[in-house]
Structure formats: C-alpha cells, structure tokens
Coordinates of C-alpha atoms and ligand atoms in Angstrom, one line a residue:
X272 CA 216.4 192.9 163.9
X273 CA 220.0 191.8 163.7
X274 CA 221.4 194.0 166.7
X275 CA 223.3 191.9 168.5
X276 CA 225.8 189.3 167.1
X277 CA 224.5 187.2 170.1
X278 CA 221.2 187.2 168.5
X279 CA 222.7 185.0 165.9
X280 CA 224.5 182.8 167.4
X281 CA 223.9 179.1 169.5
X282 CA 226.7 178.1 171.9
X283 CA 227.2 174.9 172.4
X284 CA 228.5 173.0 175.0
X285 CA 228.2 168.8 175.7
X286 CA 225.4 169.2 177.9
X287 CA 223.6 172.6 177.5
X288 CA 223.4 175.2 174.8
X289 CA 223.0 178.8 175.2
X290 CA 220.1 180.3 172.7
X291 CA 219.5 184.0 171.8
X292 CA 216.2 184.4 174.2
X293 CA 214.3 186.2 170.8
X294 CA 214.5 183.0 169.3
X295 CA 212.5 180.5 171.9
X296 CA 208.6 180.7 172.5
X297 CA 207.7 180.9 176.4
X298 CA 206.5 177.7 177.5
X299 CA 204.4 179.6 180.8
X300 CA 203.2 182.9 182.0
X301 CA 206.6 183.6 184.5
X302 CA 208.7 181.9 181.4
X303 CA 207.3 184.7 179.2
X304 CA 208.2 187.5 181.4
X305 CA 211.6 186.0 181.5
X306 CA 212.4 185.0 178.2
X307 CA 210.5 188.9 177.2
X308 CA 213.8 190.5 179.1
X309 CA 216.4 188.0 178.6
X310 CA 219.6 188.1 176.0
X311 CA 220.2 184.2 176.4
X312 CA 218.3 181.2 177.5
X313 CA 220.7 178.3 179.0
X314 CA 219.2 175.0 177.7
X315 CA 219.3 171.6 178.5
X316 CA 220.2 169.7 175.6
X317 CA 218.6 166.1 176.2
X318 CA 214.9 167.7 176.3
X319 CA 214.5 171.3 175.4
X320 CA 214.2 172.5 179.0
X321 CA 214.9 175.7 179.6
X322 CA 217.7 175.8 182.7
X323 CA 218.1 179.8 183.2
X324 CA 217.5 183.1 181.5
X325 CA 220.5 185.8 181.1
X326 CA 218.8 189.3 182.2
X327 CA 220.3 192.8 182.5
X328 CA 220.8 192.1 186.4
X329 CA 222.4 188.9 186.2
X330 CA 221.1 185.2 185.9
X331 CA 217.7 184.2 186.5
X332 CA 216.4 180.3 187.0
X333 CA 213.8 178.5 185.4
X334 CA 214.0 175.7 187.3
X335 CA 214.9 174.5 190.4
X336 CA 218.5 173.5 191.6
X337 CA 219.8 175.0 188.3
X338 CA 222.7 175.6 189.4
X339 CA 223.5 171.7 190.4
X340 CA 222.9 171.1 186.4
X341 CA 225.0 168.8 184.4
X342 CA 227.4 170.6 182.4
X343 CA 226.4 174.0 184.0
X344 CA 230.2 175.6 185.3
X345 CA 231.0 174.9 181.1
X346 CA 227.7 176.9 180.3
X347 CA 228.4 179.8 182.5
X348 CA 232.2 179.9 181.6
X349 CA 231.0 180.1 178.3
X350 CA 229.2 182.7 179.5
X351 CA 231.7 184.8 181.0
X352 CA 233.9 184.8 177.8
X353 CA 231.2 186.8 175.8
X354 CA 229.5 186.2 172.6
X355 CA 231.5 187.3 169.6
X356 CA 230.7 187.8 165.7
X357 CA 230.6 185.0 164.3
X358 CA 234.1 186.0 162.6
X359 CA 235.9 186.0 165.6
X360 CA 234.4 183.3 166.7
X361 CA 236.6 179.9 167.3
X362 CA 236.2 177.2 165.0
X363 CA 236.7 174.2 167.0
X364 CA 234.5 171.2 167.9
X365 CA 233.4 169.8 170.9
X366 CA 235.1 166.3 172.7
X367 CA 233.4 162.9 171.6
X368 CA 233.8 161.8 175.5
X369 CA 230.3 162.0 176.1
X370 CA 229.1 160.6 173.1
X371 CA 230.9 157.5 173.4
X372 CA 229.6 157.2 177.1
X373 CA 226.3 157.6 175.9
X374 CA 227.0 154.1 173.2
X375 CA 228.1 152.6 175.7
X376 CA 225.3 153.2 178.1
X377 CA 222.8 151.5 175.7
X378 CA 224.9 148.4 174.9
X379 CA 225.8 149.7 171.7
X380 CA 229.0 148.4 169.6
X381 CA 230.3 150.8 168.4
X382 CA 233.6 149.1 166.6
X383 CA 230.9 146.9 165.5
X384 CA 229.0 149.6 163.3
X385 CA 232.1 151.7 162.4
X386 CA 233.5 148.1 160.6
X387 CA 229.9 147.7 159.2
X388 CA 229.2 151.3 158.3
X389 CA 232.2 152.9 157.8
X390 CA 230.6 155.3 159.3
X391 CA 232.4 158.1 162.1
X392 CA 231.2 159.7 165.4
X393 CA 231.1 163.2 164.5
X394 CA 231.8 166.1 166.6
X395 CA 229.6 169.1 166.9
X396 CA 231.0 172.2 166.3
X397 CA 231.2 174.6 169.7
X398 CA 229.1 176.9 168.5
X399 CA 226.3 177.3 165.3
X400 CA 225.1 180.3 163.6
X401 CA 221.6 180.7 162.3
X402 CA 220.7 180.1 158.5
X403 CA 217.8 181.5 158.4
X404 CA 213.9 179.7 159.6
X405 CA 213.3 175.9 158.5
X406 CA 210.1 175.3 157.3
X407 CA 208.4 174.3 160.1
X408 CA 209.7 178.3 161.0
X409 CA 211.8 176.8 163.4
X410 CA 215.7 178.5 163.5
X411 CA 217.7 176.6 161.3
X412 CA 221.5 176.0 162.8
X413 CA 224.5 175.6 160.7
X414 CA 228.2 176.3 161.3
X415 CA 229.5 179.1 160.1
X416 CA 230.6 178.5 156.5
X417 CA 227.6 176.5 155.8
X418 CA 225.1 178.5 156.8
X419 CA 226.8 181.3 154.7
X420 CA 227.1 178.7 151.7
X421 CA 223.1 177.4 152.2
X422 CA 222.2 180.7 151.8
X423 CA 224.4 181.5 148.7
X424 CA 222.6 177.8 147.3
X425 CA 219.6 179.3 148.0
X426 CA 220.1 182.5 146.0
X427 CA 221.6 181.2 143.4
X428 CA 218.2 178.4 142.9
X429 CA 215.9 181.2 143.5
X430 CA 217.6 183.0 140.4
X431 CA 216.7 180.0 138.5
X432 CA 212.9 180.5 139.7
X433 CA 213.7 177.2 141.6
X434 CA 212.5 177.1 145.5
X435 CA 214.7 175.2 148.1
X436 CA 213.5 174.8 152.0
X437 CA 215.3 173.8 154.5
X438 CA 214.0 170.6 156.6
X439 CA 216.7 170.6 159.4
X440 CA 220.2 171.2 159.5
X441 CA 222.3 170.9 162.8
X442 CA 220.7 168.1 165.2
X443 CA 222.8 167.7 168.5
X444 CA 224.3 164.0 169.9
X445 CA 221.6 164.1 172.2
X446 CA 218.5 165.2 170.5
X447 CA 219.2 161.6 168.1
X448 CA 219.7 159.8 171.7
X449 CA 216.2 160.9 172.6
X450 CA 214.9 160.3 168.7
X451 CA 216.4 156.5 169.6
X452 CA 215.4 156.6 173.6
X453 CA 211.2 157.5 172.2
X454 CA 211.7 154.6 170.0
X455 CA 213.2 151.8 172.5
X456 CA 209.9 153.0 174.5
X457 CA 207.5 152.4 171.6
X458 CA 209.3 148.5 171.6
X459 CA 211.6 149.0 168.2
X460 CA 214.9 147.0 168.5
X461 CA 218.1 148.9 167.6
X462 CA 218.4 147.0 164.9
X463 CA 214.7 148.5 164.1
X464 CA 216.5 151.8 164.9
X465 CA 219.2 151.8 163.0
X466 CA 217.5 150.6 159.8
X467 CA 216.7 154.4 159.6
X468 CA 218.4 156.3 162.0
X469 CA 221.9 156.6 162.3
X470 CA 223.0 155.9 165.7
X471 CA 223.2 158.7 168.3
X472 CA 226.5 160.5 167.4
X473 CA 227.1 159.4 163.8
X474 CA 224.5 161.3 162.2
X475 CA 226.1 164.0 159.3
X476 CA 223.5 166.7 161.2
X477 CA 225.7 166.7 163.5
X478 CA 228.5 168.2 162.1
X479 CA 226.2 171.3 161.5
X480 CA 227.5 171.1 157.8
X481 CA 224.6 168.4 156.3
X482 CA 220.9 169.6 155.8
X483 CA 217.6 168.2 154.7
X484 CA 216.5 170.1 151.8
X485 CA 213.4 169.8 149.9
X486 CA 210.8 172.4 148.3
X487 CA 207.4 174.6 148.6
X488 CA 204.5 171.4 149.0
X489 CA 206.8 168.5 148.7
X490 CA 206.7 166.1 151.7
X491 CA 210.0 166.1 153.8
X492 CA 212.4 163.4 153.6
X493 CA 210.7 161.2 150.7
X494 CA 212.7 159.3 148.1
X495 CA 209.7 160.9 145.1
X496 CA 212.3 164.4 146.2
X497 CA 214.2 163.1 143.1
X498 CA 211.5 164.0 140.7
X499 CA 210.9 167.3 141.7
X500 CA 212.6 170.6 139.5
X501 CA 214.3 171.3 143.2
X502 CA 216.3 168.3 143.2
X503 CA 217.3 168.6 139.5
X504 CA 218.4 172.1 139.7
X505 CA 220.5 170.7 143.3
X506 CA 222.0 167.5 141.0
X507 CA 223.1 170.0 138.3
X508 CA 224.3 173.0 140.6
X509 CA 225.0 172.3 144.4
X510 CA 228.2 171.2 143.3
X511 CA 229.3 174.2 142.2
X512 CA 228.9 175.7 145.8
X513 CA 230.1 173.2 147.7
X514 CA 227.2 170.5 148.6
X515 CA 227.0 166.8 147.7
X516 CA 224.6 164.4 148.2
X517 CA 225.8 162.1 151.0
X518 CA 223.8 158.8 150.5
X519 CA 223.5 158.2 146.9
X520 CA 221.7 155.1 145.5
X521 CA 223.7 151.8 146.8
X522 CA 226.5 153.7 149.0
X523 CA 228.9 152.0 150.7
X524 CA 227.7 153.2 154.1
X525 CA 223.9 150.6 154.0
X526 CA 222.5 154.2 154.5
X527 CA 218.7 154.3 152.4
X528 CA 219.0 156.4 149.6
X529 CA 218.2 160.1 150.7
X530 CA 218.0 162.6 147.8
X531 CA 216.8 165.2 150.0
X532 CA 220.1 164.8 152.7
X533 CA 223.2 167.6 151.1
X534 CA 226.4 168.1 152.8
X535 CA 228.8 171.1 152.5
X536 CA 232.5 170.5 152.0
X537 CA 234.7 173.4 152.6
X538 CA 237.0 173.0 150.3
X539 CA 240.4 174.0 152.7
X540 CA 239.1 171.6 155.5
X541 CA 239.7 168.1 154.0
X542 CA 241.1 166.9 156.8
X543 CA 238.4 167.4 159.2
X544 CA 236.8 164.6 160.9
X545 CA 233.7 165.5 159.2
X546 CA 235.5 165.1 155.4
X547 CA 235.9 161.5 156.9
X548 CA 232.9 160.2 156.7
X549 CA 232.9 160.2 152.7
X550 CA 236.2 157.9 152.8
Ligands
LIG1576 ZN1 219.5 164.3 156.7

C-alpha cells in the first residue's frame, strides 16, 4: 500500500505535475494499460491531460508531440533527480513568473486588487504530499507539515466523536485560471468572478496549507457550516494545532465569510509569503 515514497508524493512544476500513476483513473483502454504499469503520470496542469507515463523501460507518451510540451525539459529534470521521502524532500516554492503572466494576459490589475484586497499572489509549494482522500474520494494534496497537521486535526475531532471531511486542499494557479476561463465562457464579468473567487494566483489553496473542511452530510462550502458540532469543535480546538479560520465575518480582505475555509500556520515560518496574507 504505501511502498514507494513516490506513491505519496505530487511534483510540481509551473506547467506540469508529476502524479503517482496508482492514484489517476484511465481515461481509455491504451491509457489503462499504461497507467496499470506506470510509477508516474506527467500531467498537464491547465486541464488534467495526461502528457506521459513513467514505465520500467523508460517514458511512454499519451499524446502526441509530448515531448514539444510546455514546461516539459523542468518535468523530466525533475524526473531525473528522483523522488525522495517526503523528509528529504526540499521545501521551497515555485517562481510567481508565470502567474503574473497569466494576470496580465486577461487584463487583470493586479496592483489594483492587492491595494483593494490586501490580498498576495501565493506561490505553490514544488512539491505536495497526500493527506489522505477528500470526500468526493479524490487525493487530497497538502504540503508537508499540513498534511501531517490535518491529519493530527482530524484525530484529535474524531476522539471527541466529532467527524471532519476534507472538501479540497491544494488547488494549483492554473486549475483557478480555468475555474475563471469556464466562467468568462458562460458571460460572468470578472467583477462577477471575483465576487466569489479569488483571482487566479491569490487563492490560500494555493499555498497547499488552506483546506475546505466540512462534515459527514453537510453541504460543502455553505455559510449554515457554522451551526454544525464540526465547526464548534474546529472554533474551540483547531487552534491548538495550528489552523485558523482565514475569512472571518467582516475581514479586511472583502472575502465572503467562509466558516468552512482553515489555514495551517507553522509556527517557525512566519515569514513566509504565505504568513503574509493574514497582515
Ligand atoms: Zn477554501
């Protein structure tokens, strides 16, 4: 089950990220016999495709002209340099270049919303580890100490016969560009947009240290969260491991309130662009 350390870990790079092959469903018969003898699926970040499939023998593509991908020399250097434990595993973040590209690409002013917001762009972290399934059964990516600390959270609830799921925890730059790229298509304004999304890059999830949590039956991402045992148990006792609430009633950010949205704060890494956005 847990042989590899691979098998636990998501690299990350701007463009593509490199998933433990167990982890993804085939999307096709020749996928299937693929992904069935594959250690790691190369994946393009903007929609899901899969680019390539590590094998015993070497590489193997999935779809044509792989090999002219975006991004792709990053992925296989990555590649070459070996998956470690997540122990060993370096703890920096990835450049904002692209991100800021990417605002600027659809017009956006960026200065403009930072003033407004005080909001940041948050980096994502060059590499996740898994936390465990969501909900939906879907892996659920954290960075290292948060996924070690979600799980503590959730040990310690469960010991107080209280339930916590996990909604979604790490959400890449350019998964929110395509939440606000299916939205521009369906005739929403930014301004629409940004009402309830923060905009592509700015988003906590991220930083692979927020997550949406809510419990057994309840609807995901509702504002009736706050009346269930879950979120009392979280108000009285996340603290104590390390989460806080991020968007409290009237914040200073404009952001709705969202009971259900927690954010770990290591406590040695105040200085992290992350820690920044709570100024
Ligand atoms: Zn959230």
């Amino acid at each position: 089950m847990h042989a590899s350390p691979a098998a636990r870990i998501l690299l990350n790079t701007p463009d593509i990220e490199l998933w433990p092959a167990r982890l993804l469903r085939a999307r096709g018969n020749r996928d299937a016999r693929v992904l069935s003898r594959a250690s790691l699926i190369l994946r393009r970040k903007r929609d899901g495709r899969y680019l390539a499939a590590v094998v015993p023998e070497g590489i193997v593509g999935l779809l044509p002209r792989w090999q002219a991908e975006a991004g792709i020399d990053e992925a296989l250097d990555l590649l070459d340099a070996g998956v470690m434990p997540a122990a060993q595993m370096p703890a920096h973040r990835l450049p904002l270049s692209q991100a800021e590209a990417h605002l600027e690409a659809l017009g956006f002013d960026a200065d403009d919303y930072i003033a407004r917001t005080g909001l940041t762009l948050i980096a994502e972290p060059a590499w996740l580890a898994l936390a465990g399934l969501d909900r939906y059964r879907r892996p659920l990516w954290l960075d290292g100490p948060t996924a070690r600390a979600w799980q503590a959270l959730r040990e310690a609830a469960a010991r107080d016969d209280v339930a916590l799921e996990a909604v979604s925890g790490y959400r890449s730059h350019d998964y929110q560009l395509g939440i606000f790229e299916r939205k521009f298509e369906r005739g929403l304004s930014l301004d629409d947009i940004l009402a309830v999304n923060a905009a592509p890059g700015f988003s906590e999830h991220h930083s692979g240290r927020a997550l949406d949590i809510s419990a057994p039956g309840e609807p995901a991402a509702e504002e009736s969260f706050e009346c269930t045992a879950a979120f009392d148990w979280l108000r009285r006792h996340a603290v104590e491991h390390g989460f806080t609430m991020s968007y409290p009633r009237d914040n200073p950010h404009g952001i709705v309130y969202e009971p259900w949205h927690w954010r770990f704060d290591p406590p040695a890494d105040r200085a992290s662009p992350v820690r920044a956005i709570s100024a």
